[in-house]
Amino acid sequence: MARLKRKIDEYLINWKKEEDRLPLIVKGARQIGKTNAIRNFGENNYKVFIEINFALQPGFKTIFDEGFAVDNIIKNITIKNPAIEVIPYETLIFFDEMQECVSTATSLKSFREDGRYDVICSGSLMGINYKEIESNSVGNKEDYIMHSMDFEEFLWAKGYKKEQIEDLFEHMLKLEPLNQAVYDTMLNNFKEYMILGGMPRIVNHFIENKNFSGVLKMQQQILLDYEEDITKYAGGLDQAKILNVYRKIPVFLGQENKKFQISKIKDGARNREYVGVIDWLSNAGIVNISYDLERLKLPLKGNYNPDNYRIYFADTGLLIGSLDEEVQEDLRNNENLNIYKGALYENIVADMLVKQGYDLFFYKNDRKRIEMDFFIRDTSSLIPLEVKANDNSTPSLNRLIESEKNTDIKYGIKLCNKNIGFNGKFYTFPYFLTFFLKRYLKEKNKK
């Protein structure tokens, strides 16, 4: 498999340059490319790279049996594998699948205080192991949250250069429409990305084969692998409840209001019986949660209802893979998404917002007939963000901006199949520029 350029690559280079760098934990769901990225970094930036996978090499779990002094740990590693030659200040130790050996988290304090060896950890941080790892390593590590490939990384995989992507941003910043050839090409790239998702193995398969053959099977296998992880790592939580929620996500996304209702998962089910289930799936990196805003005020985190939420797949390719065979056939043959069209665009925008570091919030007021898909913010404004599968009218967006009661809302953003523009009330951007939003708002406010 070809090596795909990822955004974590630059992050790791900068981490190594820090004089007082802490041990690093790379967090994220399975199969998003954590191991390959860390391995590539280690092999190309250190004289010695040691990779220990506690799932594939369980015998290495005993390296902490004599305590957490760094010299003892290094001694036990070299006893397990005498071929390893450790060089102080020139060695990276990579502990993979650390959830299989929670003692790894406890060792980070010793590595931090010793300072002779760089350490990166990764794994599937789920359930009880996730909490234990967090408590055992607090204050002694730096976290990096990794996701599946975003649209920019997908464009890199397709061969686009930095200058070409930067040109898209310059048009956005100047509010200059893209020429039709560029627009059509990028929209086609975006539709490919929407069907594929950002799992590196799937993207690489598509790039090498130049078609979608075999992609659905790969997506469905990842969904099954996640179910296996749930069964393996759910710990004290009821595995059946987590699986019930996980399997019902496409059902709720296919409904008009997309609200996730525990009562419809199982007859007689109540919210209190599912406490922790949604958080578990979110911590595992499998889903993104969007919460209902009760008041259209800043700050966002102080004005939402934690009991009213929508759940999206953290990778839109997995939503595609979860749909039934008839929808799949319609999608690939006719590019028709039927009832899931709106859900798919919402899911991918949610995914693109989270990959920029945004939390997700929506708003729905049945009495006033106002609904808004997402809200983000700049330094001083609350920004309603409407996602349109087509270029339909935007009555909710107009009402929110025009209402004198919404003092924090000064303008809005509409994402749809339409070129760059501004009508005095809201900005219009094509879906494929969503990955630039955070940067755009920062640059816009400097002008």
GROMACS .gro file of C-alpha atoms in nm, residues 97-310:
model
  214
   97GLU     CA    1  -0.251  -0.115   2.131
   98MET     CA    2  -0.182   0.030   2.477
   99GLN     CA    3  -0.537  -0.052   2.589
  100GLU     CA    4  -0.412  -0.411   2.616
  101CYS     CA    5  -0.152  -0.306   2.875
  102VAL     CA    6  -0.271  -0.020   3.096
  103SER     CA    7   0.062  -0.021   3.284
  104THR     CA    8   0.202   0.161   2.980
  105ALA     CA    9   0.015   0.475   3.090
  106THR     CA   10   0.170   0.454   3.438
  107SER     CA   11   0.518   0.434   3.285
  108LEU     CA   12   0.485   0.770   3.108
  109LYS     CA   13   0.572   0.968   3.421
  110SER     CA   14   0.903   0.782   3.445
  111PHE     CA   15   0.983   0.839   3.077
  112ARG     CA   16   0.893   1.208   3.112
  113GLU     CA   17   1.119   1.257   3.416
  114ASP     CA   18   1.405   1.052   3.267
  115GLY     CA   19   1.405   1.234   2.932
  116ARG     CA   20   1.645   1.006   2.743
  117TYR     CA   21   1.386   0.833   2.524
  118ASP     CA   22   1.092   0.963   2.325
  119VAL     CA   23   0.768   0.770   2.368
  120ILE     CA   24   0.452   0.760   2.157
  121CYS     CA   25   0.151   0.548   2.252
  122SER     CA   26  -0.156   0.459   2.053
  123GLY     CA   27  -0.444   0.220   2.062
  124SER     CA   28  -0.817   0.174   2.083
  125LEU     CA   29  -0.898   0.382   2.389
  126MET     CA   30  -1.237   0.240   2.479
  127GLY     CA   31  -1.453   0.173   2.781
  128ILE     CA   32  -1.295   0.111   3.120
  129ASN     CA   33  -0.943   0.096   2.975
  130TYR     CA   34  -0.990   0.443   2.828
  131LYS     CA   35  -1.073   0.587   3.172
  132GLU     CA   36  -0.792   0.400   3.342
  133ILE     CA   37  -0.536   0.515   3.086
  134GLU     CA   38  -0.651   0.876   3.129
  135SER     CA   39  -0.625   0.865   3.509
  136ASN     CA   40  -0.287   0.689   3.510
  137SER     CA   41  -0.120   0.929   3.266
  138VAL     CA   42  -0.265   1.269   3.362
  139GLY     CA   43  -0.003   1.545   3.361
  140ASN     CA   44   0.259   1.325   3.199
  141LYS     CA   45   0.151   1.315   2.838
  142GLU     CA   46   0.035   1.518   2.542
  143ASP     CA   47  -0.272   1.408   2.345
  144TYR     CA   48  -0.326   1.419   1.970
  145ILE     CA   49  -0.672   1.335   1.841
  146MET     CA   50  -0.648   1.174   1.499
  147HIS     CA   51  -0.938   1.119   1.260
  148SER     CA   52  -0.985   0.942   0.932
  149MET     CA   53  -0.863   1.139   0.630
  150ASP     CA   54  -1.025   1.477   0.574
  151PHE     CA   55  -1.105   1.613   0.228
  152GLU     CA   56  -0.775   1.797   0.200
  153GLU     CA   57  -0.583   1.477   0.274
  154PHE     CA   58  -0.798   1.303   0.012
  155LEU     CA   59  -0.698   1.570  -0.241
  156TRP     CA   60  -0.332   1.510  -0.149
  157ALA     CA   61  -0.387   1.138  -0.213
  158LYS     CA   62  -0.524   1.221  -0.557
  159GLY     CA   63  -0.210   1.419  -0.638
  160TYR     CA   64  -0.319   1.779  -0.582
  161LYS     CA   65  -0.043   2.016  -0.477
  162LYS     CA   66  -0.044   2.263  -0.190
  163GLU     CA   67  -0.062   2.561  -0.430
  164GLN     CA   68  -0.371   2.422  -0.603
  165ILE     CA   69  -0.553   2.376  -0.272
  166GLU     CA   70  -0.434   2.716  -0.151
  167ASP     CA   71  -0.589   2.871  -0.461
  168LEU     CA   72  -0.930   2.740  -0.352
  169PHE     CA   73  -0.887   2.914  -0.018
  170GLU     CA   74  -0.784   3.241  -0.182
  171HIS     CA   75  -1.105   3.241  -0.386
  172MET     CA   76  -1.300   3.178  -0.066
  173LEU     CA   77  -1.124   3.459   0.120
  174LYS     CA   78  -1.178   3.707  -0.164
  175LEU     CA   79  -1.536   3.585  -0.222
  176GLU     CA   80  -1.451   3.518  -0.584
  177PRO     CA   81  -1.648   3.238  -0.752
  178LEU     CA   82  -1.444   2.947  -0.886
  179ASN     CA   83  -1.439   2.898  -1.261
  180GLN     CA   84  -1.680   2.626  -1.372
  181ALA     CA   85  -1.412   2.372  -1.466
  182VAL     CA   86  -1.251   2.392  -1.121
  183TYR     CA   87  -1.590   2.385  -0.950
  184ASP     CA   88  -1.709   2.077  -1.139
  185THR     CA   89  -1.381   1.892  -1.082
  186MET     CA   90  -1.378   1.962  -0.709
  187LEU     CA   91  -1.744   1.869  -0.674
  188ASN     CA   92  -1.670   1.537  -0.844
  189ASN     CA   93  -1.375   1.481  -0.608
  190PHE     CA   94  -1.601   1.560  -0.315
  191LYS     CA   95  -1.866   1.311  -0.428
  192GLU     CA   96  -1.597   1.043  -0.450
  193TYR     CA   97  -1.482   1.131  -0.099
  194MET     CA   98  -1.840   1.127   0.029
  195ILE     CA   99  -1.894   0.771  -0.097
  196LEU     CA  100  -1.550   0.647   0.013
  197GLY     CA  101  -1.508   0.820   0.349
  198GLY     CA  102  -1.159   0.876   0.483
  199MET     CA  103  -1.036   0.533   0.593
  200PRO     CA  104  -0.680   0.520   0.447
  201ARG     CA  105  -0.696   0.160   0.326
  202ILE     CA  106  -1.019   0.231   0.138
  203VAL     CA  107  -0.889   0.557  -0.010
  204ASN     CA  108  -0.567   0.387  -0.118
  205HIS     CA  109  -0.763   0.102  -0.276
  206PHE     CA  110  -0.971   0.352  -0.473
  207ILE     CA  111  -0.666   0.554  -0.586
  208GLU     CA  112  -0.484   0.242  -0.704
  209ASN     CA  113  -0.785   0.085  -0.881
  210LYS     CA  114  -0.946   0.409  -1.004
  211ASN     CA  115  -1.297   0.273  -0.932
  212PHE     CA  116  -1.529   0.178  -0.645
  213SER     CA  117  -1.496  -0.197  -0.691
  214GLY     CA  118  -1.454  -0.370  -0.355
  215VAL     CA  119  -1.510  -0.050  -0.154
  216LEU     CA  120  -1.849  -0.149  -0.011
  217LYS     CA  121  -1.713  -0.481   0.112
  218MET     CA  122  -1.427  -0.301   0.286
  219GLN     CA  123  -1.665  -0.052   0.450
  220GLN     CA  124  -1.890  -0.330   0.573
  221GLN     CA  125  -1.592  -0.517   0.715
  222ILE     CA  126  -1.485  -0.212   0.917
  223LEU     CA  127  -1.840  -0.186   1.054
  224LEU     CA  128  -1.817  -0.551   1.163
  225ASP     CA  129  -1.471  -0.490   1.314
  226TYR     CA  130  -1.617  -0.206   1.521
  227GLU     CA  131  -1.892  -0.438   1.644
  228GLU     CA  132  -1.622  -0.684   1.747
  229ASP     CA  133  -1.441  -0.406   1.934
  230ILE     CA  134  -1.762  -0.313   2.115
  231THR     CA  135  -1.804  -0.675   2.225
  232LYS     CA  136  -1.439  -0.690   2.336
  233TYR     CA  137  -1.392  -0.357   2.511
  234ALA     CA  138  -1.732  -0.250   2.644
  235GLY     CA  139  -1.635  -0.360   2.994
  236GLY     CA  140  -1.900  -0.299   3.258
  237LEU     CA  141  -2.138  -0.128   3.018
  238ASP     CA  142  -2.409  -0.341   2.861
  239GLN     CA  143  -2.264  -0.450   2.527
  240ALA     CA  144  -2.611  -0.520   2.386
  241LYS     CA  145  -2.717  -0.159   2.454
  242ILE     CA  146  -2.410  -0.017   2.281
  243LEU     CA  147  -2.466  -0.245   1.981
  244ASN     CA  148  -2.835  -0.147   1.970
  245VAL     CA  149  -2.746   0.222   1.952
  246TYR     CA  150  -2.465   0.165   1.701
  247ARG     CA  151  -2.685  -0.036   1.465
  248LYS     CA  152  -2.973   0.212   1.477
  249ILE     CA  153  -2.777   0.523   1.372
  250PRO     CA  154  -2.873   0.496   1.000
  251VAL     CA  155  -3.240   0.451   1.095
  252PHE     CA  156  -3.256   0.779   1.287
  253LEU     CA  157  -3.052   0.969   1.026
  254GLY     CA  158  -3.308   0.861   0.769
  255GLN     CA  159  -3.589   1.031   0.962
  256GLU     CA  160  -3.683   1.391   0.897
  257ASN     CA  161  -3.587   1.531   1.239
  258LYS     CA  162  -3.284   1.296   1.282
  259LYS     CA  163  -3.329   1.310   1.661
  260PHE     CA  164  -3.190   1.009   1.841
  261GLN     CA  165  -3.457   0.865   2.071
  262ILE     CA  166  -3.366   0.590   2.316
  263SER     CA  167  -3.733   0.495   2.348
  264LYS     CA  168  -3.732   0.383   1.985
  265ILE     CA  169  -3.425   0.162   2.021
  266LYS     CA  170  -3.613  -0.090   2.231
  267ASP     CA  171  -3.966  -0.105   2.370
  268GLY     CA  172  -3.973   0.055   2.714
  269ALA     CA  173  -3.610   0.173   2.702
  270ARG     CA  174  -3.535   0.485   2.905
  271ASN     CA  175  -3.255   0.742   2.891
  272ARG     CA  176  -3.124   0.658   3.238
  273GLU     CA  177  -3.069   0.297   3.129
  274TYR     CA  178  -2.838   0.414   2.851
  275VAL     CA  179  -2.626   0.659   3.052
  276GLY     CA  180  -2.267   0.624   2.931
  277VAL     CA  181  -2.351   0.439   2.609
  278ILE     CA  182  -2.339   0.746   2.384
  279ASP     CA  183  -2.025   0.877   2.556
  280TRP     CA  184  -1.861   0.537   2.509
  281LEU     CA  185  -1.920   0.541   2.135
  282SER     CA  186  -1.798   0.901   2.115
  283ASN     CA  187  -1.481   0.828   2.318
  284ALA     CA  188  -1.414   0.533   2.090
  285GLY     CA  189  -1.411   0.770   1.793
  286ILE     CA  190  -1.696   0.583   1.624
  287VAL     CA  191  -1.962   0.858   1.635
  288ASN     CA  192  -1.996   1.237   1.648
  289ILE     CA  193  -2.264   1.384   1.875
  290SER     CA  194  -2.455   1.707   1.798
  291TYR     CA  195  -2.648   1.869   2.085
  292ASP     CA  196  -2.962   2.081   2.073
  293LEU     CA  197  -2.912   2.448   2.158
  294GLU     CA  198  -3.181   2.572   2.400
  295ARG     CA  199  -3.075   2.937   2.376
  296LEU     CA  200  -2.918   3.106   2.076
  297LYS     CA  201  -2.647   3.269   2.283
  298LEU     CA  202  -2.275   3.247   2.331
  299PRO     CA  203  -2.100   3.050   2.470
  300LEU     CA  204  -2.225   2.744   2.285
  301LYS     CA  205  -2.128   2.499   2.558
  302GLY     CA  206  -2.334   2.687   2.815
  303ASN     CA  207  -2.662   2.680   2.626
  304TYR     CA  208  -2.735   2.326   2.507
  305ASN     CA  209  -2.955   2.038   2.622
  306PRO     CA  210  -2.741   1.726   2.690
  307ASP     CA  211  -3.049   1.501   2.668
  308ASN     CA  212  -3.146   1.604   2.315
  309TYR     CA  213  -2.896   1.507   2.049
  310ARG     CA  214  -2.829   1.366   1.706
   0.00000   0.00000   0.00000
